[in-house]
């Protein structure tokens, strides 16, 4: 893997994202995929936790709000499902390994394979080149984007869900574990959209509310023509600024689009919002990236 150049760093600051092809080896990608297969094979899902993950606001509030399962997943390894894969009794309608939407949110802390990738020397070197002084890992997710049913992710900014004071302190690392093309739901970005702040926040609801989280503000209507697709090969890394607007389409192809993603916060001079759904816990304070 070639080291990041000054020119690429400038491009990242201009666009709000950066593609680094072949950042991870095929072997590293395969080790993550086989590890997740083991995790899924051992997966036991309590019936009341079988909430489908959705990015549509009402469904999101309903599914996540009806259950502490999501809200308390920050320091655990938990399972979220695609829509329509479970019957009303919570039984799988399709094989369980094809039903999972994502696994989160502490793979980086509790799984040896994902921990090693997250803290790998090349990730740490990249952090230093980007000028991160005290980066901490706040969450991680394995995203499946299942063939034929992998749901769309509507346009959003990561800082909506991971809010900091000041803004500009959240950075996403998105690793393609398989080739990601337009057909199987690659990411799309609006270049330069990270410079306008955020318009919407997901916050913890007041205790006693009917849902656990609520949205403050609203997502503007984005012009589809502003988005550009970012196809990327297996092993490629996309750096994602916390405020850049991005999305992915439904996967209508016959190929999955596995990805491992984690978010880092520059902790120096930064306050993590107490209203964020995700909070560090005594069991899992946000670990330093540089360890």
mmCIF file of C-alpha atoms in Angstrom:
data_model
loop_
_atom_site.group_PDB
_atom_site.id
_atom_site.type_symbol
_atom_site.label_atom_id
_atom_site.label_comp_id
_atom_site.label_asym_id
_atom_site.label_seq_id
_atom_site.Cartn_x
_atom_site.Cartn_y
_atom_site.Cartn_z
ATOM 1 C CA UNK A 1 0.000 0.000 0.000
ATOM 2 C CA UNK A 2 1.427 3.341 -1.009
ATOM 3 C CA UNK A 3 1.637 6.057 1.618
ATOM 4 C CA UNK A 4 -0.893 8.897 1.397
ATOM 5 C CA UNK A 5 0.423 11.994 -0.404
ATOM 6 C CA UNK A 6 0.006 15.671 0.450
ATOM 7 C CA UNK A 7 -2.023 16.023 -2.743
ATOM 8 C CA UNK A 8 -4.448 13.303 -1.584
ATOM 9 C CA UNK A 9 -4.815 14.961 1.826
ATOM 10 C CA UNK A 10 -5.683 18.249 0.088
ATOM 11 C CA UNK A 11 -8.208 16.399 -2.069
ATOM 12 C CA UNK A 12 -9.791 14.907 1.058
ATOM 13 C CA UNK A 13 -10.181 18.373 2.606
ATOM 14 C CA UNK A 14 -11.689 19.703 -0.624
ATOM 15 C CA UNK A 15 -14.138 16.860 -1.365
ATOM 16 C CA UNK A 16 -14.862 15.488 2.113
ATOM 17 C CA UNK A 17 -13.907 11.958 1.036
ATOM 18 C CA UNK A 18 -10.920 10.114 -0.390
ATOM 19 C CA UNK A 19 -10.564 6.750 -2.129
ATOM 20 C CA UNK A 20 -7.405 4.783 -1.348
ATOM 21 C CA UNK A 21 -7.410 1.674 -3.531
ATOM 22 C CA UNK A 22 -5.724 -1.533 -2.330
ATOM 23 C CA UNK A 23 -5.188 -0.217 1.194
ATOM 24 C CA UNK A 24 -5.808 -3.683 2.635
ATOM 25 C CA UNK A 25 -4.683 -6.970 1.122
ATOM 26 C CA UNK A 26 -7.033 -9.651 -0.193
ATOM 27 C CA UNK A 27 -5.875 -11.837 2.725
ATOM 28 C CA UNK A 28 -6.866 -9.182 5.267
ATOM 29 C CA UNK A 29 -10.295 -8.838 3.631
ATOM 30 C CA UNK A 30 -10.785 -12.607 3.595
ATOM 31 C CA UNK A 31 -9.815 -12.890 7.261
ATOM 32 C CA UNK A 32 -12.568 -10.385 8.143
ATOM 33 C CA UNK A 33 -15.102 -12.201 5.992
ATOM 34 C CA UNK A 34 -14.345 -15.619 7.454
ATOM 35 C CA UNK A 35 -14.417 -14.195 10.981
ATOM 36 C CA UNK A 36 -17.853 -12.675 10.389
ATOM 37 C CA UNK A 37 -19.073 -16.035 9.040
ATOM 38 C CA UNK A 38 -18.055 -17.606 12.345
ATOM 39 C CA UNK A 39 -19.813 -14.854 14.301
ATOM 40 C CA UNK A 40 -23.023 -15.263 12.268
ATOM 41 C CA UNK A 41 -22.907 -19.052 12.594
ATOM 42 C CA UNK A 42 -22.909 -18.657 16.393
ATOM 43 C CA UNK A 43 -25.494 -15.855 16.367
ATOM 44 C CA UNK A 44 -28.388 -16.307 18.750
ATOM 45 C CA UNK A 45 -31.040 -13.655 18.339
ATOM 46 C CA UNK A 46 -33.511 -13.061 21.162
ATOM 47 C CA UNK A 47 -36.942 -12.822 19.481
ATOM 48 C CA UNK A 48 -37.758 -9.416 20.984
ATOM 49 C CA UNK A 49 -34.539 -8.072 19.470
ATOM 50 C CA UNK A 50 -35.484 -8.948 15.928
ATOM 51 C CA UNK A 51 -35.960 -5.400 14.758
ATOM 52 C CA UNK A 52 -35.202 -4.709 11.115
ATOM 53 C CA UNK A 53 -32.749 -1.871 10.620
ATOM 54 C CA UNK A 54 -34.087 0.977 8.518
ATOM 55 C CA UNK A 55 -32.831 4.396 7.586
ATOM 56 C CA UNK A 56 -36.309 5.753 6.988
ATOM 57 C CA UNK A 57 -37.003 8.004 9.917
ATOM 58 C CA UNK A 58 -40.334 6.678 11.235
ATOM 59 C CA UNK A 59 -39.321 3.062 10.866
ATOM 60 C CA UNK A 60 -35.977 3.807 12.421
ATOM 61 C CA UNK A 61 -37.592 5.426 15.431
ATOM 62 C CA UNK A 62 -40.122 2.649 15.752
ATOM 63 C CA UNK A 63 -37.656 -0.207 15.365
ATOM 64 C CA UNK A 64 -34.938 1.305 17.522
ATOM 65 C CA UNK A 65 -37.245 3.038 19.949
ATOM 66 C CA UNK A 66 -39.166 -0.100 20.785
ATOM 67 C CA UNK A 67 -35.979 -1.713 21.892
ATOM 68 C CA UNK A 68 -32.988 -0.908 24.028
ATOM 69 C CA UNK A 69 -31.161 -3.431 21.874
ATOM 70 C CA UNK A 70 -29.906 -0.730 19.519
ATOM 71 C CA UNK A 71 -29.331 1.905 22.179
ATOM 72 C CA UNK A 72 -27.147 -0.351 24.304
ATOM 73 C CA UNK A 73 -25.168 -1.856 21.407
ATOM 74 C CA UNK A 74 -22.280 0.609 21.588
ATOM 75 C CA UNK A 75 -20.129 -1.665 23.719
ATOM 76 C CA UNK A 76 -21.380 -5.010 22.388
ATOM 77 C CA UNK A 77 -21.488 -7.125 19.226
ATOM 78 C CA UNK A 78 -25.118 -7.166 18.105
ATOM 79 C CA UNK A 79 -27.167 -8.083 15.045
ATOM 80 C CA UNK A 80 -29.503 -5.985 12.876
ATOM 81 C CA UNK A 81 -31.625 -7.400 10.069
ATOM 82 C CA UNK A 82 -32.928 -6.481 6.654
ATOM 83 C CA UNK A 83 -36.633 -5.759 6.289
ATOM 84 C CA UNK A 84 -38.889 -8.666 5.438
ATOM 85 C CA UNK A 85 -36.541 -11.472 6.476
ATOM 86 C CA UNK A 86 -38.491 -12.419 9.608
ATOM 87 C CA UNK A 87 -42.117 -13.481 9.942
ATOM 88 C CA UNK A 88 -44.364 -11.936 12.590
ATOM 89 C CA UNK A 89 -43.226 -14.588 15.085
ATOM 90 C CA UNK A 90 -39.605 -13.558 14.578
ATOM 91 C CA UNK A 91 -38.587 -16.659 12.638
ATOM 92 C CA UNK A 92 -36.215 -16.398 9.682
ATOM 93 C CA UNK A 93 -37.850 -16.646 6.258
ATOM 94 C CA UNK A 94 -34.470 -17.007 4.552
ATOM 95 C CA UNK A 95 -31.138 -18.448 5.777
ATOM 96 C CA UNK A 96 -29.936 -16.342 8.680
ATOM 97 C CA UNK A 97 -26.563 -15.569 7.101
ATOM 98 C CA UNK A 98 -28.437 -13.910 4.218
ATOM 99 C CA UNK A 99 -30.758 -11.946 6.514
ATOM 100 C CA UNK A 100 -28.287 -9.838 8.499
ATOM 101 C CA UNK A 101 -28.031 -6.176 7.522
ATOM 102 C CA UNK A 102 -25.223 -5.216 9.866
ATOM 103 C CA UNK A 103 -23.349 -6.204 12.993
ATOM 104 C CA UNK A 104 -22.281 -3.484 15.447
ATOM 105 C CA UNK A 105 -21.039 -1.551 17.204
ATOM 106 C CA UNK A 106 -17.955 -2.771 19.108
ATOM 107 C CA UNK A 107 -16.291 -5.300 16.806
ATOM 108 C CA UNK A 108 -13.156 -3.139 17.012
ATOM 109 C CA UNK A 109 -12.963 -3.709 20.771
ATOM 110 C CA UNK A 110 -14.128 -7.273 21.297
ATOM 111 C CA UNK A 111 -13.169 -9.243 18.199
ATOM 112 C CA UNK A 112 -9.461 -9.980 17.702
ATOM 113 C CA UNK A 113 -9.564 -9.881 13.887
ATOM 114 C CA UNK A 114 -11.419 -6.561 13.650
ATOM 115 C CA UNK A 115 -9.412 -5.076 16.504
ATOM 116 C CA UNK A 116 -6.168 -5.895 14.670
ATOM 117 C CA UNK A 117 -7.443 -4.297 11.434
ATOM 118 C CA UNK A 118 -8.723 -1.164 13.206
ATOM 119 C CA UNK A 119 -5.425 -0.600 15.017
ATOM 120 C CA UNK A 120 -3.188 -1.826 12.189
ATOM 121 C CA UNK A 121 0.065 0.118 11.692
ATOM 122 C CA UNK A 122 -1.075 1.426 8.303
ATOM 123 C CA UNK A 123 -4.307 2.825 9.786
ATOM 124 C CA UNK A 124 -2.312 4.472 12.576
ATOM 125 C CA UNK A 125 0.157 5.894 10.057
ATOM 126 C CA UNK A 126 -2.735 7.261 8.005
ATOM 127 C CA UNK A 127 -4.178 8.908 11.124
ATOM 128 C CA UNK A 128 -0.862 10.587 11.822
ATOM 129 C CA UNK A 129 -0.502 11.785 8.209
ATOM 130 C CA UNK A 130 -4.000 13.295 8.512
ATOM 131 C CA UNK A 131 -2.812 15.172 11.597
ATOM 132 C CA UNK A 132 -4.927 13.305 14.167
ATOM 133 C CA UNK A 133 -3.353 13.871 17.582
ATOM 134 C CA UNK A 134 -5.590 11.955 19.993
ATOM 135 C CA UNK A 135 -7.888 9.825 17.833
ATOM 136 C CA UNK A 136 -10.246 7.415 19.616
ATOM 137 C CA UNK A 137 -12.431 4.721 18.044
ATOM 138 C CA UNK A 138 -16.116 5.362 18.772
ATOM 139 C CA UNK A 139 -17.879 2.584 16.870
ATOM 140 C CA UNK A 140 -17.532 -0.077 14.202
ATOM 141 C CA UNK A 141 -19.915 -2.002 11.970
ATOM 142 C CA UNK A 142 -19.822 -4.864 9.531
ATOM 143 C CA UNK A 143 -22.266 -4.121 6.699
ATOM 144 C CA UNK A 144 -23.509 -6.923 4.443
ATOM 145 C CA UNK A 145 -25.627 -5.220 1.744
ATOM 146 C CA UNK A 146 -27.190 -8.584 0.966
ATOM 147 C CA UNK A 147 -27.869 -9.585 -2.679
ATOM 148 C CA UNK A 148 -31.324 -8.612 -3.875
ATOM 149 C CA UNK A 149 -32.473 -7.217 -0.504
ATOM 150 C CA UNK A 150 -29.625 -5.024 0.764
ATOM 151 C CA UNK A 151 -31.618 -1.894 1.580
ATOM 152 C CA UNK A 152 -30.831 1.614 0.411
ATOM 153 C CA UNK A 153 -29.204 4.016 2.828
ATOM 154 C CA UNK A 154 -30.778 7.416 2.283
ATOM 155 C CA UNK A 155 -28.593 10.551 2.036
ATOM 156 C CA UNK A 156 -27.139 11.408 5.438
ATOM 157 C CA UNK A 157 -24.174 12.849 7.308
ATOM 158 C CA UNK A 158 -22.473 10.691 9.922
ATOM 159 C CA UNK A 159 -22.331 13.653 12.315
ATOM 160 C CA UNK A 160 -26.151 13.498 12.506
ATOM 161 C CA UNK A 161 -25.656 10.355 14.597
ATOM 162 C CA UNK A 162 -22.197 11.086 16.069
ATOM 163 C CA UNK A 163 -22.299 14.722 17.150
ATOM 164 C CA UNK A 164 -19.290 16.593 18.506
ATOM 165 C CA UNK A 165 -18.484 20.127 19.644
ATOM 166 C CA UNK A 166 -16.894 21.502 17.562
ATOM 167 C CA UNK A 167 -17.932 19.714 14.380
ATOM 168 C CA UNK A 168 -15.307 18.337 11.996
ATOM 169 C CA UNK A 169 -13.887 15.848 14.493
ATOM 170 C CA UNK A 170 -15.449 12.623 13.157
ATOM 171 C CA UNK A 171 -13.770 10.546 10.461
ATOM 172 C CA UNK A 172 -15.116 7.340 8.926
ATOM 173 C CA UNK A 173 -12.922 4.531 7.584
ATOM 174 C CA UNK A 174 -14.931 2.419 5.115
ATOM 175 C CA UNK A 175 -13.235 -0.767 3.887
ATOM 176 C CA UNK A 176 -14.532 -2.692 0.866
ATOM 177 C CA UNK A 177 -14.294 -6.424 1.619
ATOM 178 C CA UNK A 178 -15.669 -7.183 -1.872
ATOM 179 C CA UNK A 179 -15.713 -5.114 -5.049
ATOM 180 C CA UNK A 180 -18.340 -2.390 -4.676
ATOM 181 C CA UNK A 181 -19.894 -1.235 -7.957
ATOM 182 C CA UNK A 182 -23.045 0.691 -8.851
ATOM 183 C CA UNK A 183 -24.879 -2.614 -9.400
ATOM 184 C CA UNK A 184 -24.371 -3.876 -5.857
ATOM 185 C CA UNK A 185 -24.741 -0.633 -3.961
ATOM 186 C CA UNK A 186 -21.475 1.318 -3.827
ATOM 187 C CA UNK A 187 -21.335 4.613 -1.930
ATOM 188 C CA UNK A 188 -22.323 7.945 -3.553
ATOM 189 C CA UNK A 189 -21.119 11.349 -2.346
ATOM 190 C CA UNK A 190 -21.800 15.043 -2.894
ATOM 191 C CA UNK A 191 -18.271 16.486 -3.236
ATOM 192 C CA UNK A 192 -17.656 19.484 -0.990
ATOM 193 C CA UNK A 193 -20.868 18.967 1.015
ATOM 194 C CA UNK A 194 -18.921 18.706 4.281
ATOM 195 C CA UNK A 195 -18.500 22.473 4.562
ATOM 196 C CA UNK A 196 -22.071 23.486 5.425
ATOM 197 C CA UNK A 197 -22.492 22.039 8.926
ATOM 198 C CA UNK A 198 -25.342 19.666 9.727
ATOM 199 C CA UNK A 199 -29.096 20.102 9.500
ATOM 200 C CA UNK A 200 -30.322 17.138 11.524
ATOM 201 C CA UNK A 201 -29.374 15.331 14.714
ATOM 202 C CA UNK A 202 -30.475 12.038 16.187
ATOM 203 C CA UNK A 203 -30.615 12.444 19.969
ATOM 204 C CA UNK A 204 -31.606 10.331 22.942
ATOM 205 C CA UNK A 205 -35.234 11.028 23.783
ATOM 206 C CA UNK A 206 -36.263 12.239 27.228
ATOM 207 C CA UNK A 207 -36.877 9.352 29.580
ATOM 208 C CA UNK A 208 -40.467 8.195 29.433
ATOM 209 C CA UNK A 209 -40.814 9.091 25.753
ATOM 210 C CA UNK A 210 -42.326 6.459 23.464
ATOM 211 C CA UNK A 211 -39.074 6.095 21.507
ATOM 212 C CA UNK A 212 -35.474 5.951 22.689
ATOM 213 C CA UNK A 213 -34.208 8.399 20.079
ATOM 214 C CA UNK A 214 -35.678 11.300 18.164
ATOM 215 C CA UNK A 215 -34.593 13.526 15.306
ATOM 216 C CA UNK A 216 -34.076 17.260 15.692
ATOM 217 C CA UNK A 217 -34.056 19.301 12.500
ATOM 218 C CA UNK A 218 -34.611 17.758 9.080
ATOM 219 C CA UNK A 219 -32.636 16.380 6.183
ATOM 220 C CA UNK A 220 -32.874 18.744 3.189
ATOM 221 C CA UNK A 221 -33.967 17.441 -0.193
ATOM 222 C CA UNK A 222 -30.737 16.704 -2.025
ATOM 223 C CA UNK A 223 -30.471 16.886 -5.788
ATOM 224 C CA UNK A 224 -29.710 13.400 -7.121
ATOM 225 C CA UNK A 225 -27.600 14.940 -9.871
ATOM 226 C CA UNK A 226 -25.120 16.238 -7.275
ATOM 227 C CA UNK A 227 -24.096 12.727 -6.158
ATOM 228 C CA UNK A 228 -21.170 10.930 -7.742
ATOM 229 C CA UNK A 229 -20.673 7.158 -7.367
ATOM 230 C CA UNK A 230 -17.491 5.810 -5.807
ATOM 231 C CA UNK A 231 -16.975 2.271 -7.079
ATOM 232 C CA UNK A 232 -14.046 0.650 -5.300
ATOM 233 C CA UNK A 233 -12.217 -2.671 -5.471
ATOM 234 C CA UNK A 234 -11.854 -5.207 -2.686
ATOM 235 C CA UNK A 235 -9.320 -3.953 -0.147
ATOM 236 C CA UNK A 236 -9.939 -0.299 -0.961
ATOM 237 C CA UNK A 237 -10.513 2.260 1.781
ATOM 238 C CA UNK A 238 -12.788 5.302 1.606
ATOM 239 C CA UNK A 239 -12.127 8.072 4.129
ATOM 240 C CA UNK A 240 -15.382 9.833 5.002
ATOM 241 C CA UNK A 241 -15.558 13.270 6.635
ATOM 242 C CA UNK A 242 -18.218 13.317 9.368
ATOM 243 C CA UNK A 243 -20.252 15.993 7.603
ATOM 244 C CA UNK A 244 -20.043 14.903 3.959
ATOM 245 C CA UNK A 245 -23.409 13.881 2.467
ATOM 246 C CA UNK A 246 -23.431 10.293 1.195
ATOM 247 C CA UNK A 247 -25.821 7.451 0.422
ATOM 248 C CA UNK A 248 -26.031 4.001 -1.142
ATOM 249 C CA UNK A 249 -28.716 2.481 -3.330
ATOM 250 C CA UNK A 250 -30.600 -0.777 -2.948
ATOM 251 C CA UNK A 251 -28.526 -3.803 -3.912
ATOM 252 C CA UNK A 252 -30.599 -5.397 -6.655
ATOM 253 C CA UNK A 253 -27.706 -7.511 -7.951
ATOM 254 C CA UNK A 254 -26.828 -11.100 -7.114
ATOM 255 C CA UNK A 255 -23.564 -10.099 -5.380
ATOM 256 C CA UNK A 256 -23.280 -8.976 -1.783
ATOM 257 C CA UNK A 257 -21.257 -5.865 -0.904
ATOM 258 C CA UNK A 258 -19.556 -6.575 2.406
ATOM 259 C CA UNK A 259 -17.793 -3.696 4.137
ATOM 260 C CA UNK A 260 -16.174 -3.071 7.502
ATOM 261 C CA UNK A 261 -16.396 0.472 8.731
ATOM 262 C CA UNK A 262 -15.305 2.289 11.861
ATOM 263 C CA UNK A 263 -15.459 5.880 13.089
ATOM 264 C CA UNK A 264 -12.695 7.796 14.778
ATOM 265 C CA UNK A 265 -12.990 11.018 16.766
ATOM 266 C CA UNK A 266 -10.161 13.498 17.290
ATOM 267 C CA UNK A 267 -10.516 13.707 21.079
ATOM 268 C CA UNK A 268 -8.151 16.652 21.545
ATOM 269 C CA UNK A 269 -10.254 19.728 22.376
ATOM 270 C CA UNK A 270 -13.464 17.880 21.478
ATOM 271 C CA UNK A 271 -16.655 17.265 23.435
ATOM 272 C CA UNK A 272 -18.710 14.166 22.620
ATOM 273 C CA UNK A 273 -22.414 15.039 22.822
ATOM 274 C CA UNK A 274 -24.217 13.598 25.856
ATOM 275 C CA UNK A 275 -27.291 13.402 23.604
ATOM 276 C CA UNK A 276 -25.712 10.945 21.142
ATOM 277 C CA UNK A 277 -27.326 7.501 21.104
ATOM 278 C CA UNK A 278 -23.835 6.005 21.472
ATOM 279 C CA UNK A 279 -22.032 6.690 24.750
ATOM 280 C CA UNK A 280 -18.734 5.435 26.121
ATOM 281 C CA UNK A 281 -19.282 3.096 29.073
ATOM 282 C CA UNK A 282 -17.137 2.155 32.073
ATOM 283 C CA UNK A 283 -16.695 -1.252 30.396
ATOM 284 C CA UNK A 284 -15.665 0.370 27.105
ATOM 285 C CA UNK A 285 -14.285 3.899 27.176
ATOM 286 C CA UNK A 286 -13.451 4.926 23.599
ATOM 287 C CA UNK A 287 -10.083 3.245 22.916
ATOM 288 C CA UNK A 288 -7.153 5.189 21.499
ATOM 289 C CA UNK A 289 -6.440 4.468 17.831
ATOM 290 C CA UNK A 290 -2.713 4.656 18.546
ATOM 291 C CA UNK A 291 -2.297 1.516 20.658
#
